[in-house]
Short mmCIF file of C-alpha atoms in Angstrom, two decimals:
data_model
loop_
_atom_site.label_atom_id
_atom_site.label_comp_id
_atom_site.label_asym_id
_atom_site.label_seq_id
_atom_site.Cartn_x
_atom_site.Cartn_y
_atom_site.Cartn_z
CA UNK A 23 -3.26 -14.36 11.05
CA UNK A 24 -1.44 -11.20 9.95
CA UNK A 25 -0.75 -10.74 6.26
CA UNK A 26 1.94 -8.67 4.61
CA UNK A 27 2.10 -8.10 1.13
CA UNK A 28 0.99 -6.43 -2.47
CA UNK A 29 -2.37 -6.43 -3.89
CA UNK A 30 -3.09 -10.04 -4.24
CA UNK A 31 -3.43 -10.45 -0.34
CA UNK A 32 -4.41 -6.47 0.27
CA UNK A 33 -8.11 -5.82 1.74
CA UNK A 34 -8.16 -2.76 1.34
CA UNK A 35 -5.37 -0.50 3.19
CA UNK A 36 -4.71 2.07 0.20
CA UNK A 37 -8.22 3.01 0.30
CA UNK A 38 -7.40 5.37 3.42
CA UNK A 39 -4.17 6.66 1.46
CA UNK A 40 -5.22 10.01 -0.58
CA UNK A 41 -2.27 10.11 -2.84
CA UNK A 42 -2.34 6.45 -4.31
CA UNK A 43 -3.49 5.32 -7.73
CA UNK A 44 -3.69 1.61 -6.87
CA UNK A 45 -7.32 1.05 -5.21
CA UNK A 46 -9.85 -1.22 -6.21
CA UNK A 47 -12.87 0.36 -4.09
CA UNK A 48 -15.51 0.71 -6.81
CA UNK A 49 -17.22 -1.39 -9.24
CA UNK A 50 -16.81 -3.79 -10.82
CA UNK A 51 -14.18 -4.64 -8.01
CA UNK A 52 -16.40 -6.61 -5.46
CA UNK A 53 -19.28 -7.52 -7.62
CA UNK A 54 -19.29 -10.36 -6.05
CA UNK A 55 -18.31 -9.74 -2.88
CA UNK A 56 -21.13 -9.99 -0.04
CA UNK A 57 -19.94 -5.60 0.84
CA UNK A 58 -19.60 -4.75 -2.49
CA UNK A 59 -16.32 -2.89 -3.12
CA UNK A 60 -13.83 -2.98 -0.58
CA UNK A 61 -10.67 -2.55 -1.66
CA UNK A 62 -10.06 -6.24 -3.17
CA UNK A 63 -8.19 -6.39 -6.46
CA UNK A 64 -10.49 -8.69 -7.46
CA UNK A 65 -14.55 -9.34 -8.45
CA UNK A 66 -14.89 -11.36 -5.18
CA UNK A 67 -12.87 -12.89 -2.34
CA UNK A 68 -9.28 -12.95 -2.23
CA UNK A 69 -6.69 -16.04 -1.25
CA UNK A 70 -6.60 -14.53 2.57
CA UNK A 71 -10.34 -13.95 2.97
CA UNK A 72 -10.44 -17.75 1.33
CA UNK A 73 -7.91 -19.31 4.03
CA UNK A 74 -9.57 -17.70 6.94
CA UNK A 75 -13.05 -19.36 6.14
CA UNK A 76 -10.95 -22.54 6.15
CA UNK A 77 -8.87 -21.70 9.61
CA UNK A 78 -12.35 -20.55 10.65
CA UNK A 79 -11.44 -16.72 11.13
CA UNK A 80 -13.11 -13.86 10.71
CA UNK A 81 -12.65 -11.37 7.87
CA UNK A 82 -9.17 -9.73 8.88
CA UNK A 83 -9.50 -5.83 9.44
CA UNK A 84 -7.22 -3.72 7.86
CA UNK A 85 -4.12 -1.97 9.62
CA UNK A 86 -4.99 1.64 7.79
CA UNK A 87 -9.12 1.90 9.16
CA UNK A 88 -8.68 3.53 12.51
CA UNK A 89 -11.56 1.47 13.96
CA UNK A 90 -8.60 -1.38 13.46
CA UNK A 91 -7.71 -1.61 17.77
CA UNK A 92 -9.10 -3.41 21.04
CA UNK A 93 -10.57 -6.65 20.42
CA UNK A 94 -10.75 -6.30 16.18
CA UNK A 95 -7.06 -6.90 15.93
CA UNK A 96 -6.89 -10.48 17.84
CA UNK A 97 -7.67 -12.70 15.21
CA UNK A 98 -5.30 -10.94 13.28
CA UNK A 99 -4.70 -8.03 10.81
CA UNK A 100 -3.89 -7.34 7.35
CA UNK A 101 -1.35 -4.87 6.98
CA UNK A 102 -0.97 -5.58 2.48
CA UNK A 103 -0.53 -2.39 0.03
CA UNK A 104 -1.23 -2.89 -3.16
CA UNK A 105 1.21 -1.82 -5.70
CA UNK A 106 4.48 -2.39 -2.69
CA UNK A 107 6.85 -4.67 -3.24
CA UNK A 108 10.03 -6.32 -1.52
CA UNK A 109 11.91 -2.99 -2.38
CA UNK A 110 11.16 0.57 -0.72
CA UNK A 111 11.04 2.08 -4.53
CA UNK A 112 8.70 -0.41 -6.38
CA UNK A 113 5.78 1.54 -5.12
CA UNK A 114 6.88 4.30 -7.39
CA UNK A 115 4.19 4.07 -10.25
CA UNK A 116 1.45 4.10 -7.70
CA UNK A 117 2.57 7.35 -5.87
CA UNK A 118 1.76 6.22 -2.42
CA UNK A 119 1.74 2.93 -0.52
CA UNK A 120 2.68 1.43 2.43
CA UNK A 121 6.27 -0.39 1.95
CA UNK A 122 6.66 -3.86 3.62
CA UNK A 123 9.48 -2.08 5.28
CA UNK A 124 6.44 0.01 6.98
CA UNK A 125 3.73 -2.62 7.54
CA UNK A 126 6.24 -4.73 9.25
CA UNK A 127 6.90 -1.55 11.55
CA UNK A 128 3.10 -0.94 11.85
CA UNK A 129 2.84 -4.64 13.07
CA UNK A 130 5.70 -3.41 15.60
CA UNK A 131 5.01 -0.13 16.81
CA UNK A 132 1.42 -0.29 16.39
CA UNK A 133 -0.46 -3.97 16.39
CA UNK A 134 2.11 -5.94 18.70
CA UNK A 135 1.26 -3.39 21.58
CA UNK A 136 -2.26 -3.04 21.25
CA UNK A 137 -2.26 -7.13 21.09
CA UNK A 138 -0.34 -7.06 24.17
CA UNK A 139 -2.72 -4.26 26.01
CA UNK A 140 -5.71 -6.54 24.54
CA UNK A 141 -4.37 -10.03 25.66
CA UNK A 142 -2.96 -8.99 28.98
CA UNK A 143 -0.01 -10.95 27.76
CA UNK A 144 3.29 -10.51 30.44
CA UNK A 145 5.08 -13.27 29.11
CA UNK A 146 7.56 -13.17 25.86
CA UNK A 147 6.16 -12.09 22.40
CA UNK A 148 7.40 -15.49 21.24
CA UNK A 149 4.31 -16.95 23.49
CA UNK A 150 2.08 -14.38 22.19
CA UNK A 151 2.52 -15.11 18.41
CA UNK A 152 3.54 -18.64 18.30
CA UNK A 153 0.28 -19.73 17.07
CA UNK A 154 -0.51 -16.71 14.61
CA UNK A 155 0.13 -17.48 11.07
CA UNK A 156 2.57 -14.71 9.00
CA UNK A 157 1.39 -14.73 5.57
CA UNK A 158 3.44 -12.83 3.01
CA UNK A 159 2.83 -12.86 -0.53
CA UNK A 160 5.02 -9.77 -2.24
CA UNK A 161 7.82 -9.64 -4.93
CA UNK A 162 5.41 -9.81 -8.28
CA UNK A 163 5.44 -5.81 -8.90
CA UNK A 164 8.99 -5.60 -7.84
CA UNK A 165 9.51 -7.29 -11.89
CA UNK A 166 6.30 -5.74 -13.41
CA UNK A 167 6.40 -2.49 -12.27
CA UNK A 168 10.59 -1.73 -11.27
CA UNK A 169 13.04 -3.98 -12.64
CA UNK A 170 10.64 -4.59 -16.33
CA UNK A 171 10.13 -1.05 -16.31
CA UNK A 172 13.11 0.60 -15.26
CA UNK A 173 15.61 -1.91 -16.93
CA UNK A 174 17.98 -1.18 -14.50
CA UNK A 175 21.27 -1.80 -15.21
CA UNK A 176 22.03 -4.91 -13.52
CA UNK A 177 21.46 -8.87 -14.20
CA UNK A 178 18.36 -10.37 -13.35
CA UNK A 179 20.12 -13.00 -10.94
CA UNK A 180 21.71 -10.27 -9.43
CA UNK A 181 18.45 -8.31 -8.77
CA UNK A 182 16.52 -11.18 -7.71
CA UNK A 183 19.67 -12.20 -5.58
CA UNK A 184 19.38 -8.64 -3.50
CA UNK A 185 15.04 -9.33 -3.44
CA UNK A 186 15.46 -12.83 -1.91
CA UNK A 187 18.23 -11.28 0.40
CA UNK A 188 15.92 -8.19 1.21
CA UNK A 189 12.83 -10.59 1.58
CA UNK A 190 14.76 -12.99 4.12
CA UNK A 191 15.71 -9.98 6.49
CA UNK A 192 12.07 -8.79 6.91
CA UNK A 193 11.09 -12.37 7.90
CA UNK A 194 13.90 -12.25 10.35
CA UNK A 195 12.31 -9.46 11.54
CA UNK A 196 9.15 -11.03 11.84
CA UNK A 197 10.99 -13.65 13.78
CA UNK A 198 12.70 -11.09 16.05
CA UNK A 199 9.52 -9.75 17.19
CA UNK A 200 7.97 -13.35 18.07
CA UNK A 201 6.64 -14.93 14.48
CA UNK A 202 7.18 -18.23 14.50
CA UNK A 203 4.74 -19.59 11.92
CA UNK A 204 5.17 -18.27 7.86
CA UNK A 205 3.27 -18.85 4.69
CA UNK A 206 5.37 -17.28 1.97
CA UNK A 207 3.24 -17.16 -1.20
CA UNK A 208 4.94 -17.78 -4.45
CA UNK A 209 4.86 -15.12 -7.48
CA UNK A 210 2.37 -15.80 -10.07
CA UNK A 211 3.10 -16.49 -13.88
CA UNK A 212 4.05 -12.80 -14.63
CA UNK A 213 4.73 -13.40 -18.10
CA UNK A 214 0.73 -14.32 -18.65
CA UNK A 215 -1.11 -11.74 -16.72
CA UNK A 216 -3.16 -9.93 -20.03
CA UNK A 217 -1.43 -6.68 -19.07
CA UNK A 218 1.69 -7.82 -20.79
CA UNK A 219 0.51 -10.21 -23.57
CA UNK A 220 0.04 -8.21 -26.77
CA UNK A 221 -2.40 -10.29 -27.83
CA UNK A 222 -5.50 -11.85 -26.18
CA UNK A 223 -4.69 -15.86 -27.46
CA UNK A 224 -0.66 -14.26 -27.35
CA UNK A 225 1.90 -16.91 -25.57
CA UNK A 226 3.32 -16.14 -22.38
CA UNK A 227 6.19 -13.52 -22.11
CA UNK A 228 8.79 -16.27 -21.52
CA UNK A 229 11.61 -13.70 -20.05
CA UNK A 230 8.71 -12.72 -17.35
CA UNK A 231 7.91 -16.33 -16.28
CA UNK A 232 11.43 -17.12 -16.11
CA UNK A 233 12.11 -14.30 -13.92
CA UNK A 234 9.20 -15.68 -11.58
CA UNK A 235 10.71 -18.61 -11.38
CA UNK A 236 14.22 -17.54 -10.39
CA UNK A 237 12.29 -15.11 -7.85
CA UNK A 238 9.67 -18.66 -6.56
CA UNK A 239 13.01 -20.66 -6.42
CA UNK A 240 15.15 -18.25 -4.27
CA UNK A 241 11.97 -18.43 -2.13
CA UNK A 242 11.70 -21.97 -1.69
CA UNK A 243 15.25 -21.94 -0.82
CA UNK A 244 14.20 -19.81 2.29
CA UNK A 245 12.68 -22.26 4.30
CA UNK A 246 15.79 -25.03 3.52
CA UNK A 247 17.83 -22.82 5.85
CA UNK A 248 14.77 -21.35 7.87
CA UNK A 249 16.22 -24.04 10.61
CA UNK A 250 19.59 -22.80 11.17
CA UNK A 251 18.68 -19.07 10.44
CA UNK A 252 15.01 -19.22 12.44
CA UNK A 253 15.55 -22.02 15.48
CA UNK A 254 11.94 -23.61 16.02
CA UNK A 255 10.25 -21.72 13.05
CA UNK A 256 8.20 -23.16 10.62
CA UNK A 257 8.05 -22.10 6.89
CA UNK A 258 5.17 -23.14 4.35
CA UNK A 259 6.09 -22.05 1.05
CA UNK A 260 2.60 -21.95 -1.84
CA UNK A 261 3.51 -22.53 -5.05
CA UNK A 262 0.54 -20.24 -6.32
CA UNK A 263 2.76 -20.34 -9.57
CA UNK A 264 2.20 -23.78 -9.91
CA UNK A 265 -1.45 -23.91 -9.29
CA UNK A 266 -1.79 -20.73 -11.52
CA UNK A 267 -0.05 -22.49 -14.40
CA UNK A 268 -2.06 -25.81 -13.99
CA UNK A 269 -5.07 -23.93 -14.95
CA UNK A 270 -3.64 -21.57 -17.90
CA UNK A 271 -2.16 -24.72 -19.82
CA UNK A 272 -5.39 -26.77 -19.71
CA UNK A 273 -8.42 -24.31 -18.18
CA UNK A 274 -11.63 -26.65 -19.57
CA UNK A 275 -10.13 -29.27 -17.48
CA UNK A 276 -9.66 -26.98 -14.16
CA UNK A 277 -13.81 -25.62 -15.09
CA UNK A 278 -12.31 -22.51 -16.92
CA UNK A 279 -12.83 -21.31 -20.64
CA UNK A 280 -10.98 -18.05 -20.66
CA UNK A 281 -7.12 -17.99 -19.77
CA UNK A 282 -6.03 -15.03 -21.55
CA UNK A 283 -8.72 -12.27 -21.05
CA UNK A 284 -9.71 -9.78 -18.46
CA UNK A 285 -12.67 -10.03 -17.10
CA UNK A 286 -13.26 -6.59 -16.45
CA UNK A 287 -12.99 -3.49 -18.85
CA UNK A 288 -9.42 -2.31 -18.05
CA UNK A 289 -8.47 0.81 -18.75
CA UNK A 290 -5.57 0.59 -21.12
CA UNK A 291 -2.05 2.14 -20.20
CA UNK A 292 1.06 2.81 -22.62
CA UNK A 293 3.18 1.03 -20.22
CA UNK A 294 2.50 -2.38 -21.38
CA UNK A 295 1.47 -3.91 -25.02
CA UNK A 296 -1.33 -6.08 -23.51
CA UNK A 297 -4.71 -4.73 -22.00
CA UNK A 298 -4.50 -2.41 -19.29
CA UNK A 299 -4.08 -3.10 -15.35
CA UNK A 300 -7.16 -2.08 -13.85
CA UNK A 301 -10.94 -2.40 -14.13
CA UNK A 302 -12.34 0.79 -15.50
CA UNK A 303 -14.72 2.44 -12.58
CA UNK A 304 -18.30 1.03 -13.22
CA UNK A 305 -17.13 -0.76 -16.75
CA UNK A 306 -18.55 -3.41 -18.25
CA UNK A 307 -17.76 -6.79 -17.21
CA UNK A 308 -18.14 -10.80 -18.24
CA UNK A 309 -20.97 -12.39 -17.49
CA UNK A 310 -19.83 -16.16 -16.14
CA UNK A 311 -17.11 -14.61 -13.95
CA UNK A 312 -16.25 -18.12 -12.85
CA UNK A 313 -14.82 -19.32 -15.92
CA UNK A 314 -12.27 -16.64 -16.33
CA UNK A 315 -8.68 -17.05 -15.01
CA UNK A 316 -8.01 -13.43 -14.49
CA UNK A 317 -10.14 -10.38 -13.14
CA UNK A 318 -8.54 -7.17 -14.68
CA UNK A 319 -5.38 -7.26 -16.42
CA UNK A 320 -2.95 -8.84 -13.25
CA UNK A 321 -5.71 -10.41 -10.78
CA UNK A 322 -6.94 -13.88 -10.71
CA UNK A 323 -11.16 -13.91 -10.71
CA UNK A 324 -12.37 -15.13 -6.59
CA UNK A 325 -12.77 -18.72 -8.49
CA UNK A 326 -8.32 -19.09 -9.20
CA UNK A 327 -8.66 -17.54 -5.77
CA UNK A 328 -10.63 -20.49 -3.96
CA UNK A 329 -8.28 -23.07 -6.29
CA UNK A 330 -5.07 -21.34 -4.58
CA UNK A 331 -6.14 -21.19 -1.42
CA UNK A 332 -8.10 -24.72 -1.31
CA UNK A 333 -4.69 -26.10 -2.29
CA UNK A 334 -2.60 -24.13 -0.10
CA UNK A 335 -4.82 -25.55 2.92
CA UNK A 336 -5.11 -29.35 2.04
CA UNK A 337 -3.04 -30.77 -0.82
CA UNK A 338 0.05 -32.88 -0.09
CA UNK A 339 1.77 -32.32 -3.09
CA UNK A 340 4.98 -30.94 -2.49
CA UNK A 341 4.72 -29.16 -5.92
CA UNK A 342 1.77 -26.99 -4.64
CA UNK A 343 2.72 -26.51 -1.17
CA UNK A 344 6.43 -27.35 0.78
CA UNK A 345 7.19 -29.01 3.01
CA UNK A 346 3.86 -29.03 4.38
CA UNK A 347 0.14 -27.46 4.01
CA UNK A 348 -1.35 -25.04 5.71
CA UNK A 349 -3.37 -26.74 7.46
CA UNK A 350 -0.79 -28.77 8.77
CA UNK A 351 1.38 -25.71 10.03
CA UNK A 352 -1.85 -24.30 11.68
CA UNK A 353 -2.06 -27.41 13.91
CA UNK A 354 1.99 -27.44 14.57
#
């Protein structure tokens, strides 16, 4: 499996960059987590470490630790920044990360070779990766953190127009260089992460959600002309949005009581009129982590986590997952 992506699937690649402010590699980040703080935006495992138990893989290194070469990069590798988006700029509030632009040309210039040197693979790339899964789960902080926060001046349709655009050539790419098998990961409900609600029992920020939604349907949209655009491809598309929601309307009957707090302490920022993004370094946090939806003030809690990627693997509705599971697309 390689991964590509923002924080939600990142484990742990802006820990080795000096200049960024997104990192998650102290505590309470990883309470949970059998290594303690790694890197995870969240208290325990995330939705990749979650479908690799299931595809029985190991933990996926991480493109930025130089140890990542030789054998440790054929199961796969996770090449995620936290804080990137579709866009080059979104990064911008973060000060450094590693653009998809640039972990799709560190899976090129970097990972592809060294798989090749590893695998003693003369044949096409298309052989080589046929049967790794892509998974790429981006686009949330190109709203949160660039178009919500810049208010550019252009429509929403239009901007999500140019990210599903933008988002479609970097699979291509992927597909140029031999991917054959996607997972595109849906964006969450933006509009009820705590960071933007101004109150803890507020509503969702309807203009946010809807903007998800326009963003998740553009996406979908992908894989109905995946066949003309990517010949023998195949395209999974999880509506984490979905799932996410399921649980916020009605949380007692999903085994959650809190839907609208962060776990964690966060450490609260002027940007947005809800609680703060991140966990404050060794802050307080709740004591049944399990029954909260969200972690810090944008990530889900390792529990929405195993929900996500438990339904990404196995369900059958076509409202979770489209047009087929994961588990399904593993075996294609």
């Amino acid at each position: 499996m390689f991964v590509f992506g923002s924080s939600l699937v990142d484990n742990g690649n802006n820990n080795f960059l000096p200049n960024s402010t997104a990192k998650a590699d102290f505590l309470p980040y990883g309470i949970d987590f059998p290594h303690g703080p790694s890197g995870r935006f969240t208290n325990g495992k995330n939705v990749i470490d979650i479908l690799c138990r299931l595809l029985k893989l190991p933990l996926l290194p991480i493109f930025s630790d130089p140890s990542t070469k030789g054998c440790k990069v054929v199961h796969g590798v996770n090449f995620a920044s936290a804080s990137s988006g579709i866009l080059d700029d979104t990064g911008f509030v973060s000060r450094q990360v590693i653009t998809l632009n640039q972990q799709i040309k560190n899976f090129e210039e970097v990972t592809v070779p060294e798989l090749e040197k590893e695998t003693g693979n003369n044949g096409s790339r298309e052989e080589l990766l046929s049967n790794y899964l892509f998974v790429v789960g981006t686009g949330g902080n190109d709203y949160s953190f660039n178009y919500f926060l810049r208010n550019p001046n252009v429509s929403l349709q239009a901007f999500t127009a140019n990210l599903t655009n933008s988002l479609s050539l970097q699979l291509k790419k992927l597909y140029s260089l031999g991917a054959r098998k996607f997972v595109l990961m849906s964006i969450n409900p933006l509009g009820c992460y705590p960071m933007v609600k101004p109150t803890s029992e507020g509503k969702c920020i309807e203009a946010l959600n809807q903007a998800a939604t326009l963003f998740n349907n553009g996406l979908k949209s992908l894989i109905d002309v995946s066949n003309t655009d990517m010949p023998s491809s195949n395209l999974v598309f999880v509506n984490s949005y979905k799932i996410m929601e399921d649980i916020i309307k009605n949380p007692t009957s999903k085994g959650f009581r809190d839907a609208d707090n962060p776990c964690c302490e966060v450490v609260p920022t002027a940007v947005f009129r809800g609680s703060g993004v991140l966990c404050k370094k060794d802050g307080n946090t709740c004591v049944d982590r399990n029954a909260h939806v969200f972690f810090d003030g944008l990530h889900p809690t390792e529990a929405v986590n195993i929900q996500i990627a438990t339904k990404a693997f196995t369900s059958y509705l076509q409202t979770e997952v489209y047009p087929i599971n994961v588990n399904q697309l593993a075996k294609l």
